[in-house]
XYZ file of C-alpha atoms in Angstrom:
774
model
C 7.569 -16.631 -33.905
C 11.414 -17.777 -34.320
C 11.681 -13.386 -35.290
C 9.842 -12.200 -32.298
C 13.066 -11.301 -30.561
C 13.969 -9.305 -33.542
C 10.612 -7.557 -33.712
C 10.796 -6.643 -29.479
C 14.382 -5.112 -30.057
C 12.985 -3.067 -33.233
C 10.129 -1.670 -31.067
C 12.664 -0.781 -27.758
C 14.581 1.223 -30.372
C 11.527 3.097 -31.656
C 10.282 3.889 -28.106
C 13.908 5.279 -27.024
C 14.377 7.120 -30.083
C 11.377 8.905 -30.656
C 9.738 11.613 -28.380
C 6.825 12.666 -29.927
C 3.759 10.023 -29.038
C 2.137 10.020 -32.216
C 5.284 9.595 -34.310
C 6.150 6.618 -32.064
C 3.014 4.951 -32.427
C 2.899 5.169 -35.981
C 6.093 3.645 -36.084
C 5.089 0.901 -33.884
C 1.858 -0.279 -35.813
C 3.706 -0.107 -39.211
C 6.792 -2.323 -37.609
C 4.171 -4.858 -36.361
C 2.092 -4.823 -39.353
C 5.230 -5.674 -41.440
C 6.807 -8.230 -39.043
C 3.738 -10.111 -38.087
C 2.164 -10.204 -41.766
C -1.033 -8.704 -40.804
C -3.137 -6.234 -43.093
C -3.957 -3.703 -40.458
C -2.426 -2.631 -36.742
C -3.832 0.199 -34.556
C -3.429 1.454 -31.570
C -6.369 2.898 -29.276
C -5.937 5.067 -26.123
C -7.980 5.981 -23.577
C -9.676 9.616 -23.625
C -8.875 12.201 -20.804
C -12.365 11.387 -19.050
C -11.248 7.701 -18.798
C -14.585 6.722 -20.305
C -13.821 5.674 -24.010
C -11.147 4.937 -26.697
C -10.262 7.154 -29.429
C -8.123 5.779 -32.300
C -4.404 7.011 -32.311
C -2.142 5.302 -35.115
C -3.049 3.113 -37.944
C -1.548 0.701 -40.433
C -4.228 -0.839 -42.637
C -7.106 1.180 -41.058
C -8.245 4.662 -43.036
C -5.509 7.111 -41.938
C -8.710 9.862 -41.765
C -10.131 8.036 -38.585
C -7.429 8.417 -36.771
C -8.664 10.886 -33.921
C -12.091 10.241 -35.319
C -13.262 7.068 -34.509
C -14.499 6.712 -30.728
C -15.609 3.377 -28.937
C -16.504 3.149 -25.422
C -15.226 0.552 -22.681
C -16.437 -2.598 -23.394
C -18.189 -1.681 -26.924
C -16.807 -3.995 -29.716
C -14.260 -6.230 -29.793
C -11.301 -3.554 -28.971
C -13.425 -2.141 -26.135
C -14.111 -6.062 -24.547
C -10.287 -6.430 -24.338
C -10.066 -3.305 -22.534
C -12.931 -3.756 -19.874
C -11.624 -7.266 -19.508
C -7.989 -6.579 -19.264
C -7.136 -9.687 -21.182
C -6.663 -10.683 -25.046
C -9.682 -10.959 -27.081
C -8.809 -13.176 -30.545
C -11.231 -13.703 -32.892
C -11.060 -15.979 -35.811
C -13.898 -14.544 -37.807
C -15.298 -11.442 -36.691
C -18.880 -11.593 -38.749
C -19.733 -14.692 -36.170
C -19.261 -12.783 -33.105
C -22.098 -10.681 -32.031
C -19.759 -8.328 -29.702
C -18.046 -7.019 -33.166
C -18.885 -3.704 -34.515
C -17.285 -2.209 -37.312
C -16.952 1.430 -38.096
C -17.594 2.487 -41.828
C -15.197 5.528 -41.614
C -12.158 3.229 -40.528
C -12.839 0.993 -43.224
C -12.593 -1.989 -41.051
C -15.486 -3.878 -42.987
C -12.690 -5.707 -44.971
C -10.953 -7.475 -42.255
C -12.157 -11.260 -40.712
C -10.050 -12.052 -37.949
C -9.039 -9.484 -35.155
C -6.464 -9.926 -31.898
C -6.843 -7.266 -29.352
C -4.795 -7.010 -26.281
C -4.634 -4.104 -23.557
C -2.141 -1.869 -22.812
C -1.764 -1.966 -19.155
C 0.937 -0.561 -17.066
C 1.229 -1.963 -13.597
C -2.850 -1.979 -12.695
C -3.573 0.810 -15.224
C -5.329 0.404 -18.504
C -4.413 3.224 -20.839
C -5.739 1.668 -23.946
C -5.561 -1.660 -26.521
C -3.290 -2.380 -29.238
C -4.985 -4.648 -32.275
C -4.090 -6.740 -35.276
C -6.345 -7.546 -37.674
C -6.354 -9.750 -41.246
C -8.462 -9.995 -44.093
C -9.145 -13.850 -44.092
C -10.240 -15.380 -41.414
C -7.828 -17.324 -39.087
C -6.957 -18.343 -35.919
C -4.102 -16.544 -33.508
C -1.422 -18.702 -32.119
C -0.758 -18.362 -28.297
C 2.953 -17.158 -29.500
C 1.453 -14.418 -31.583
C -0.630 -13.440 -28.435
C 2.141 -13.664 -26.320
C 4.129 -11.622 -28.625
C 1.710 -8.655 -29.100
C 1.392 -8.506 -25.021
C 5.002 -8.010 -24.734
C 4.973 -5.267 -27.252
C 1.674 -3.403 -25.924
C 3.796 -3.689 -22.420
C 6.212 -1.366 -24.035
C 3.895 0.599 -25.434
C 1.552 1.237 -22.638
C 4.474 2.451 -20.836
C 5.220 5.362 -23.209
C 1.353 6.081 -23.802
C 0.978 6.609 -19.852
C 4.244 8.863 -19.643
C 2.858 10.815 -22.235
C -0.485 11.276 -20.994
C 1.137 12.086 -17.671
C 3.579 14.653 -19.701
C -0.023 15.991 -21.455
C -1.297 16.460 -17.587
C 1.976 18.243 -16.641
C 1.678 20.755 -19.534
C -1.947 21.754 -19.105
C -1.648 25.293 -17.852
C -3.213 25.366 -14.116
C -6.127 26.927 -13.550
C -5.125 30.850 -12.045
C -6.134 30.976 -8.274
C -7.583 34.093 -6.716
C -5.471 36.601 -5.401
C -5.088 36.059 -1.701
C -2.606 37.191 0.911
C -0.030 35.396 2.377
C -1.356 32.864 4.945
C -0.618 33.846 8.613
C 2.186 31.570 10.126
C 0.790 29.548 12.742
C 1.728 30.276 16.333
C 4.477 28.080 17.906
C 3.482 24.861 20.178
C 3.354 26.458 23.928
C 5.449 24.553 26.322
C 4.492 21.613 27.734
C 1.682 21.071 24.968
C 0.145 17.645 24.447
C -0.589 16.905 20.937
C -2.742 13.935 19.663
C -1.724 12.105 17.108
C -1.826 8.642 15.168
C 0.594 6.034 16.526
C 2.494 4.688 13.644
C 5.061 2.537 15.083
C 5.090 1.621 18.805
C 7.637 2.515 21.296
C 8.494 5.939 23.668
C 11.400 8.350 23.289
C 12.506 11.616 24.555
C 15.175 13.648 22.660
C 16.059 16.856 21.066
C 14.253 17.802 18.108
C 15.529 17.494 14.574
C 13.755 19.585 11.785
C 14.163 17.570 8.675
C 13.559 20.214 5.937
C 14.416 19.468 2.415
C 18.225 21.066 2.222
C 17.102 22.916 -1.270
C 15.542 26.135 -1.307
C 14.580 25.910 -5.143
C 13.858 29.526 -5.211
C 16.705 30.802 -3.901
C 19.651 28.670 -5.531
C 23.101 29.603 -5.637
C 23.861 28.138 -8.975
C 25.894 28.989 -12.258
C 24.606 27.042 -14.949
C 26.784 26.789 -18.417
C 27.611 29.298 -20.764
C 25.376 27.574 -23.474
C 22.331 25.331 -23.305
C 24.400 22.240 -24.661
C 26.927 22.741 -22.151
C 23.990 22.739 -19.518
C 22.173 19.813 -21.285
C 25.440 17.593 -20.607
C 25.578 18.564 -17.081
C 21.975 17.894 -16.432
C 22.703 14.386 -18.131
C 25.721 14.014 -16.123
C 23.524 14.111 -12.718
C 20.911 12.279 -14.101
C 23.513 9.484 -14.646
C 24.950 9.744 -11.299
C 21.463 9.897 -9.564
C 20.554 6.922 -11.181
C 23.786 4.972 -9.924
C 23.242 6.264 -6.498
C 19.595 5.427 -6.544
C 20.507 1.621 -8.051
C 23.035 1.478 -5.087
C 19.814 2.369 -2.644
C 17.862 0.130 -4.358
C 20.079 -2.677 -3.632
C 21.040 -1.496 -0.096
C 16.914 -1.311 0.785
C 16.438 -4.776 -0.766
C 18.866 -6.454 1.489
C 17.917 -4.929 4.707
C 13.979 -4.645 4.461
C 12.697 -6.766 1.661
C 12.809 -6.747 -2.360
C 9.031 -5.291 -2.390
C 10.082 -1.954 -0.377
C 13.124 -1.442 -2.609
C 10.594 -1.379 -5.855
C 10.339 2.405 -5.319
C 13.490 2.850 -6.078
C 12.939 1.183 -9.100
C 10.010 3.369 -9.919
C 12.311 6.289 -9.619
C 14.814 4.849 -11.971
C 12.080 4.899 -14.598
C 11.371 8.263 -13.937
C 14.976 9.441 -14.890
C 15.090 7.495 -18.004
C 11.638 8.105 -19.023
C 12.479 9.494 -22.702
C 9.085 11.959 -22.669
C 10.498 13.458 -18.944
C 13.886 13.847 -20.920
C 12.043 15.459 -23.579
C 10.229 17.700 -21.362
C 13.348 18.815 -19.566
C 15.521 19.147 -22.366
C 13.271 21.495 -23.565
C 13.347 23.435 -20.549
C 17.036 23.566 -20.618
C 17.082 24.766 -24.244
C 14.585 27.644 -23.103
C 16.141 28.988 -20.229
C 20.013 27.761 -20.369
C 19.548 26.535 -16.190
C 19.408 23.328 -15.883
C 18.142 23.680 -12.095
C 15.357 26.151 -13.270
C 14.066 23.134 -15.814
C 14.471 20.697 -13.193
C 12.599 22.493 -10.928
C 9.906 23.551 -13.165
C 9.684 20.150 -14.720
C 9.195 18.668 -11.265
C 6.351 20.990 -10.313
C 4.460 20.657 -13.146
C 4.156 16.932 -13.049
C 3.610 17.361 -9.530
C 0.923 19.929 -9.472
C -1.209 18.334 -12.489
C -0.840 14.579 -11.122
C -1.129 15.823 -7.381
C -4.467 16.711 -8.400
C -5.966 13.953 -10.173
C -8.759 11.537 -9.019
C -6.320 8.590 -9.621
C -4.611 7.085 -6.555
C -1.765 5.935 -8.307
C -0.846 8.891 -10.365
C -1.302 10.830 -7.318
C 1.251 8.973 -5.586
C 3.298 9.122 -8.599
C 3.796 12.820 -8.158
C 5.486 12.334 -4.781
C 7.894 9.848 -6.307
C 9.077 12.518 -9.225
C 9.246 15.314 -6.478
C 11.433 12.933 -4.442
C 13.840 11.745 -7.069
C 14.118 14.837 -9.328
C 15.413 17.165 -5.949
C 18.010 14.551 -5.579
C 18.871 15.348 -9.289
C 18.924 18.934 -8.540
C 21.057 18.589 -5.377
C 23.174 16.552 -7.425
C 23.752 19.099 -10.506
C 24.115 22.040 -7.706
C 26.506 20.193 -5.906
C 24.675 19.870 -2.448
C 24.882 16.260 -2.412
C 27.125 16.226 0.582
C 25.531 18.460 2.479
C 22.991 16.123 4.292
C 22.882 17.505 8.066
C 24.680 14.956 10.610
C 22.235 13.940 13.352
C 23.115 14.050 17.027
C 22.251 10.849 19.194
C 18.903 10.305 20.018
C 16.990 12.992 18.318
C 13.478 13.253 17.382
C 13.187 13.763 13.550
C 10.205 16.103 12.935
C 9.081 16.327 8.945
C 6.630 17.271 6.973
C 6.641 13.763 5.633
C 9.717 11.438 5.138
C 10.387 10.068 1.581
C 11.587 6.392 0.877
C 15.064 7.529 0.014
C 15.340 9.592 3.619
C 15.660 6.374 5.531
C 18.609 5.597 3.432
C 20.337 8.734 3.522
C 19.596 9.567 7.382
C 21.626 8.030 9.939
C 18.798 5.779 11.172
C 21.209 4.532 14.111
C 20.731 7.897 15.721
C 17.097 8.594 15.411
C 15.267 7.831 18.979
C 11.711 9.235 17.695
C 10.139 10.420 14.118
C 7.097 12.613 13.782
C 5.369 13.669 10.597
C 2.513 15.863 9.518
C 1.710 13.622 6.858
C 1.770 9.496 6.072
C -0.566 6.937 8.020
C 0.466 3.413 9.230
C 0.658 2.323 5.712
C 3.146 4.670 4.617
C 6.819 4.073 3.835
C 7.966 6.177 6.642
C 6.132 4.264 9.289
C 6.717 1.055 7.856
C 10.751 1.479 7.730
C 10.050 3.243 11.401
C 8.490 -0.028 12.635
C 11.253 -2.298 10.884
C 13.809 -0.207 12.524
C 11.752 -0.069 15.998
C 12.167 3.585 16.090
C 8.862 5.186 17.883
C 6.650 7.125 15.356
C 3.686 9.450 15.224
C 1.806 10.751 12.320
C -0.895 13.228 11.567
C 0.103 16.376 13.169
C -1.087 19.269 10.898
C 1.288 22.546 10.440
C 4.096 20.276 12.254
C 7.083 22.166 10.798
C 5.808 25.861 11.467
C 4.911 25.318 14.981
C 7.605 23.122 16.176
C 11.065 25.325 16.998
C 14.568 23.577 16.679
C 15.304 24.408 20.140
C 12.512 22.147 21.457
C 12.807 18.903 22.966
C 10.025 16.172 22.567
C 8.541 13.304 24.048
C 7.191 10.913 21.113
C 4.527 8.370 22.412
C 4.313 6.117 19.440
C 2.126 3.283 21.825
C -0.607 5.756 22.493
C -0.273 7.962 19.610
C 0.582 11.558 21.222
C 3.849 13.562 21.682
C 4.801 16.485 24.262
C 6.163 19.624 22.724
C 8.880 20.964 25.264
C 7.713 18.887 28.087
C 8.027 20.440 31.641
C 10.006 18.994 34.530
C 6.850 17.332 36.129
C 6.254 15.914 32.549
C 9.994 14.570 32.037
C 9.964 13.391 35.326
C 6.667 11.410 34.863
C 7.734 9.916 31.158
C 11.034 8.811 32.689
C 9.100 6.623 34.952
C 7.057 5.562 32.220
C 9.957 4.829 29.882
C 11.874 3.013 32.770
C 9.332 0.943 33.827
C 8.404 0.264 29.985
C 11.969 -0.731 29.371
C 12.187 -2.610 32.134
C 8.900 -4.541 31.618
C 9.706 -5.316 27.839
C 13.042 -6.807 29.127
C 11.723 -8.979 31.667
C 9.123 -10.103 29.089
C 11.680 -11.072 26.535
C 12.858 -13.556 29.184
C 8.961 -15.490 28.973
C 9.058 -15.390 25.203
C 9.604 -19.302 25.128
C 7.021 -19.988 27.707
C 3.569 -21.218 26.277
C 0.745 -18.995 26.098
C -1.617 -20.942 28.233
C -4.083 -19.913 30.923
C -4.391 -21.258 34.513
C -6.857 -23.652 33.573
C -4.622 -25.108 30.403
C -6.548 -23.510 27.594
C -3.693 -23.070 24.806
C -4.184 -19.487 23.311
C -2.098 -19.156 19.997
C -0.520 -15.449 19.289
C 0.268 -15.034 15.829
C 1.784 -12.045 14.303
C -0.024 -9.406 12.279
C 2.808 -8.078 9.391
C 2.914 -6.089 6.036
C 5.813 -8.283 4.184
C 9.025 -10.217 4.491
C 10.689 -7.778 6.314
C 8.600 -8.115 9.463
C 9.496 -12.125 9.508
C 12.511 -11.568 11.896
C 10.133 -9.764 13.910
C 7.882 -12.913 13.941
C 10.591 -15.036 15.113
C 12.090 -12.376 17.748
C 8.962 -12.056 19.695
C 8.152 -16.015 19.570
C 4.936 -15.612 17.388
C 3.177 -18.598 16.632
C 2.675 -18.111 12.407
C 0.931 -15.095 10.906
C -2.443 -14.464 11.870
C -2.629 -11.712 9.026
C -0.709 -10.914 6.174
C -2.052 -7.734 4.911
C -1.311 -8.264 1.494
C -2.341 -4.450 0.526
C 0.829 -3.463 2.140
C 2.690 -5.100 -1.003
C 0.638 -2.947 -3.311
C 1.093 0.590 -1.368
C 4.891 0.030 -1.165
C 5.189 -0.727 -4.802
C 2.471 1.597 -5.706
C 1.141 -1.239 -8.339
C -0.233 -4.747 -8.048
C 2.732 -7.328 -8.029
C 1.923 -9.725 -10.829
C 1.388 -13.373 -9.773
C 5.040 -14.315 -9.910
C 6.128 -11.886 -7.311
C 3.689 -12.524 -5.170
C 4.423 -16.198 -5.302
C 7.729 -15.856 -4.400
C 7.095 -13.833 -1.260
C 4.380 -16.044 -0.054
C 6.230 -19.340 -0.803
C 9.208 -17.862 1.137
C 7.253 -16.745 4.376
C 5.482 -20.640 4.192
C 8.973 -22.073 4.155
C 10.218 -19.949 6.764
C 7.439 -20.293 9.413
C 6.361 -23.834 8.447
C 4.790 -25.583 10.055
C 3.024 -22.598 11.808
C 0.206 -21.015 9.941
C 0.247 -18.008 7.676
C -3.057 -16.028 7.040
C -3.023 -14.456 3.676
C -5.624 -11.667 3.372
C -6.455 -11.189 0.144
C -5.853 -7.344 -1.216
C -7.726 -5.041 1.155
C -7.762 -2.134 -1.082
C -9.881 0.861 -1.710
C -11.476 2.830 1.238
C -8.576 4.759 2.297
C -6.133 2.586 0.600
C -4.543 2.518 -3.102
C -7.278 1.120 -5.321
C -6.276 -0.227 -8.835
C -6.607 2.138 -11.886
C -9.149 5.228 -11.908
C -10.929 5.957 -8.682
C -14.596 6.337 -8.755
C -15.628 9.275 -6.962
C -17.147 8.650 -3.974
C -18.641 10.639 -1.082
C -17.923 7.760 1.226
C -14.919 5.244 0.080
C -15.177 3.526 3.100
C -18.517 2.132 2.365
C -18.205 2.149 -1.504
C -16.171 0.070 -3.828
C -13.208 -1.848 -1.597
C -12.090 -5.041 -0.322
C -13.941 -8.192 -1.653
C -16.484 -6.074 -3.914
C -13.577 -4.599 -5.692
C -12.042 -8.278 -6.106
C -14.897 -9.507 -7.713
C -15.149 -6.775 -9.825
C -11.667 -7.207 -10.921
C -11.334 -11.258 -11.330
C -7.941 -10.773 -12.955
C -6.477 -9.514 -9.444
C -8.470 -11.881 -7.546
C -7.370 -14.680 -9.877
C -3.371 -14.057 -9.679
C -3.506 -13.558 -5.992
C -5.138 -17.173 -5.778
C -2.678 -18.717 -7.724
C -0.069 -17.071 -6.246
C -1.262 -18.571 -2.684
C -2.011 -22.312 -3.861
C 0.984 -22.477 -6.184
C 3.145 -21.455 -2.629
C 1.301 -23.788 -0.144
C 3.859 -26.716 -0.569
C 4.370 -26.853 2.722
C 0.818 -26.646 3.344
C 0.408 -24.136 6.066
C -1.140 -21.133 4.137
C -4.842 -19.840 4.721
C -6.628 -17.378 2.676
C -8.853 -14.827 4.341
C -11.437 -12.838 2.657
C -12.167 -9.386 3.672
C -14.881 -7.070 4.331
C -17.947 -9.572 3.462
C -21.647 -8.662 3.892
C -22.916 -11.416 1.757
C -22.889 -14.771 1.858
C -22.899 -14.460 -2.138
C -19.253 -12.838 -1.800
C -17.816 -15.878 0.440
C -19.334 -18.493 -2.418
C -18.125 -16.400 -5.208
C -14.640 -16.184 -3.632
C -14.608 -20.354 -2.784
C -15.625 -20.733 -6.422
C -12.373 -19.066 -7.430
C -10.180 -20.834 -5.308
C -11.775 -24.197 -6.341
C -10.883 -23.027 -9.979
C -7.429 -22.071 -9.302
C -6.680 -25.146 -7.518
C -7.943 -27.266 -10.408
C -5.973 -25.421 -12.973
C -2.952 -26.264 -10.388
C -4.086 -29.531 -9.608
C -3.554 -28.923 -6.328
C -4.403 -31.848 -3.758
C -6.394 -29.741 -1.729
C -6.542 -25.870 -1.916
C -5.810 -24.069 1.264
C -8.385 -22.987 4.193
C -10.285 -20.375 3.163
C -11.562 -18.076 5.978
C -14.305 -15.208 6.453
C -13.054 -12.157 7.976
C -15.735 -10.696 10.120
C -15.803 -6.994 10.315
C -19.356 -5.650 9.425
C -22.340 -5.470 11.004
C -23.965 -7.559 8.217
C -21.417 -10.224 8.701
C -22.083 -10.531 12.041
C -25.777 -11.147 11.440
C -25.112 -13.620 9.115
C -22.469 -15.134 11.240
C -24.268 -18.731 11.831
C -24.483 -19.108 7.925
C -20.956 -17.939 6.766
C -19.653 -20.223 9.988
C -21.399 -23.220 8.032
C -19.020 -22.953 4.756
C -16.137 -21.214 6.018
C -13.266 -23.006 7.369
C -12.284 -20.622 9.952
C -13.370 -17.098 11.087
C -11.149 -13.842 11.792
C -12.489 -11.047 13.496
C -11.470 -7.713 11.859
C -11.982 -5.293 15.323
C -10.699 -2.152 13.810
C -13.735 -2.196 11.111
C -15.896 -3.803 13.372
C -15.311 -1.030 15.884
C -15.910 1.482 13.248
C -18.875 0.241 11.293
C -20.769 -0.424 14.436
C -20.401 2.759 16.119
C -20.289 5.000 12.762
C -17.190 6.412 13.951
C -14.419 6.908 11.418
C -10.922 5.788 13.503
C -8.793 8.379 11.552
C -11.592 11.370 12.072
C -9.734 13.259 14.986
C -13.372 15.068 15.497
C -15.134 11.606 16.487
C -12.107 9.739 18.124
C -13.616 9.884 21.201
C -16.656 7.775 19.747
C -14.505 5.404 18.470
C -14.130 3.321 21.609
C -13.653 -0.532 21.375
C -15.044 -1.100 24.891
C -18.572 -0.153 23.886
C -20.928 -2.606 25.110
C -22.367 -2.847 21.223
C -18.729 -3.952 20.273
C -18.938 -6.929 22.683
C -22.206 -8.158 21.746
C -20.840 -8.630 18.178
C -17.883 -10.414 19.194
C -19.841 -12.949 21.528
C -22.226 -13.388 18.377
C -19.308 -14.195 16.043
C -17.620 -16.430 18.292
C -20.738 -18.545 19.606
C -21.449 -18.898 16.082
C -17.803 -20.178 14.988
C -18.166 -22.375 18.332
C -21.763 -23.966 17.211
C -20.203 -24.715 13.800
C -16.901 -26.311 15.209
C -14.544 -23.736 13.203
C -11.789 -21.653 14.715
C -12.062 -17.968 15.627
C -9.544 -15.581 15.880
C -9.121 -11.334 16.053
C -6.684 -9.722 14.350
C -7.445 -6.072 15.001
C -5.872 -3.608 17.295
C -8.068 -4.885 20.262
C -6.251 -7.971 19.933
C -3.071 -6.382 21.386
C -5.140 -4.198 24.164
C -3.931 -5.588 27.451
C -7.826 -4.808 29.035
C -9.412 -6.641 26.149
C -7.452 -9.895 26.629
C -9.475 -11.113 29.325
C -12.803 -10.417 27.531
C -11.255 -11.903 24.313
C -10.818 -15.307 26.186
C -13.843 -15.047 28.140
C -15.584 -14.503 24.519
C -14.129 -18.086 23.643
C -11.034 -16.660 21.324
C -8.319 -19.203 21.287
C -6.154 -16.954 18.667
C -4.773 -13.711 19.018
C -3.080 -11.776 16.563
C -1.089 -8.498 16.721
C 2.062 -6.172 15.877
C 5.284 -8.619 16.568
C 6.057 -6.203 19.229
C 2.896 -6.464 21.105
C 3.133 -10.521 21.866
C 5.565 -10.542 24.804
C 3.203 -7.815 26.422
C 0.424 -9.906 25.816
C 1.332 -13.512 27.041
C 1.510 -13.022 30.582
C -1.734 -11.667 30.751
C -2.807 -14.872 29.153
C -0.884 -17.139 31.251
C -2.387 -15.435 34.465
C -6.141 -15.789 33.109
C -8.903 -18.612 33.926
C -10.974 -19.037 30.884
C -14.239 -20.431 32.718
C -13.752 -16.775 34.845
C -13.028 -14.885 31.616
C -16.196 -16.175 30.271
C -18.250 -15.272 33.317
C -16.884 -11.759 32.749
C -17.583 -11.613 29.244
C -21.138 -12.504 29.705
C -21.498 -10.048 32.910
C -20.528 -7.012 30.739
C -23.431 -7.769 28.308
C -25.408 -6.318 31.038
C -23.601 -2.722 31.011
C -24.590 0.273 29.123
C -21.374 2.452 29.149
C -17.894 2.128 27.589
C -16.473 3.236 30.622
C -18.350 0.811 32.921
C -16.868 -2.070 30.923
C -13.314 -0.819 31.074
C -13.772 -0.319 34.961
C -15.437 -3.773 35.477
C -12.577 -5.205 33.646
C -9.770 -3.206 35.784
C -11.945 -4.298 38.669
C -11.641 -8.022 38.119
C -7.906 -8.050 37.342
C -7.665 -6.823 40.716
C -9.710 -9.300 42.101
C -8.107 -12.441 40.516
C -5.010 -10.926 41.931
C -3.673 -9.662 38.475
C -2.360 -6.831 39.779
C 0.135 -8.401 42.265
C 2.066 -8.676 39.751
C 4.155 -5.804 39.112
C 4.874 -6.649 35.113
C 0.996 -7.263 34.551
C 0.181 -3.994 36.883
C 2.040 -1.972 34.396
C 0.741 -3.401 31.448
C -2.898 -2.983 32.763
C -2.888 0.315 34.245
C -0.476 2.103 32.106
C -3.244 1.516 29.206
C -5.829 2.864 31.018
C -3.711 6.065 32.142
C -2.397 6.760 28.890
C -5.909 7.231 27.758
C -6.426 9.898 30.478
C -3.931 11.752 29.803
């Protein structure tokens, strides 16, 4: 349609000019109906429970039907487009059995219908419909134009919904006394945590506390609300400029996927609904800092309690960026504390902007209460080679500013105010570790071949383009696992096909001819799932990974298309996570074939099965007949085999990868792969466990994939092994009953083989065991 550009421009004007949702939607449907020469145009939005749609605006249907016509997801043509998340174009609705005409709306007069979903990121918020009285076929240009309009409408609809949540009065909590402040850590206290970035550090504590005390700020607002609003606008503009600069800096340093979070921050500050709410607060109080603080708390309180993970995460973005606006308004921007060299930064959580503001070159270690291995803090820390641990509750309350601290990111622990004996022990451990890393670095060019000539590939586990420097730096042979869900967690939305294509293409070209194994989105469970979450009592056993992908063919199809398109170098492989049935693998295989056909690909990338559930182990011999390769996901395999949540400190002692049952499963997997003559690798944490390497080699694994930093430590162990002797050891431990017996037998065997005579190997093997007992 030649006038589409002007129409989109007019839609944009409406969206930025109006702050009232109903008024905005009414103007949109009136404009679209006129420009596209339709007899009716309507907007349906999801209701609060996300279970149904309600008519919110119309031009052409009866106005009395607004707010009255309701339909379920999948009901009628409108509900069908929302359920499928795709446009539904019907030339004659009387011939479509899905059609439902609501008498109260008067839509029985219309014959043709085009409905497109309103989508923000991966969240569907409603539908935009277009109807004509005569039967007609909709052109592709019309469908694409309505989709572009829907994308603009969806954003303001979601923002309005968020504002509605934020404006809802909180349920009054029962009166309670102030909680008791926890006692400080006693000197020499060893604290178990979660290691999220490897390495060792000892240094003085730097408590990273937000510089703003929002309840006690010395701020004098302008004499009039109008003057104060102008001051707020200046603070907003300056913050947007700063965030834009940070986005560019982070994009260069860490990759575009991590810069996306700053794009989200800019969108929040430019959002008309947010500004409308903020201006109302300024007019009521005359105090911009108060209005900003109250708006931030309203959004955070409301969104933080929602079942939808996407919206909960957005609450953290709002808090982070609004605090920056407040700091700009009250003139505290320049008060960021100067760090001493070699400090251990201790924080409740680290926001993305903190890594730009903090002097990261002075940070020796990082400890946080919140944030797991896939948090922004952990990802940035690994990229900067900063040792880090997380998962320490009440951290800021219990650590004293005068304390020193030891951080062990290798084994997930810290020591608060270490004694002289602990310092000396750490110093020796750290010196041996540093010297070992330096000497091991000199071996990076040597092949990882066993004493009897068996080639064992050492690949890298990565989460994005920012890791590629580490892949090359540590001599990895390609990528054994690309955790694509990190892209989702970083941007807090699922990247579209084109974004994924650019990332996969750059990775394939940079690492060719080495292979790059791309795992399909492993979402759900403990990771962000798209759209409203199901309330599952045990999400690890629920709607996750391949189950989610098969239920969301749009997500799977876009990812597969991006991978196939990016495979010009011929070195990409596709890995299907969390399989429990053969039907699941076959379904993905069919999707790959369909996509390859659409794209005229001569040959699709190899398709592998990730074996990480006891069910997949049980049918491994059948999966091996149809898969091009196997990859063992040891983290989940151990978790599901032992029934022990690897993130639950109460059962941490039960999560032991040396349990004989785990090794029985691994042997079953490798034997099935060997019989089918397909490659088999392992990509979980077990691949980088020094004591596990002799057993993995003995089980027949010829590809180990791990964090790039671990490769140099594993290479000499591989080079010291004899595969036949390792095979005998793997068979021997099948007769053992206890994990401790397995572990001790491996250590004894390493001594018998003479591995302990090499100081580097001895340090690597014994330090792992010693750290377990500390």
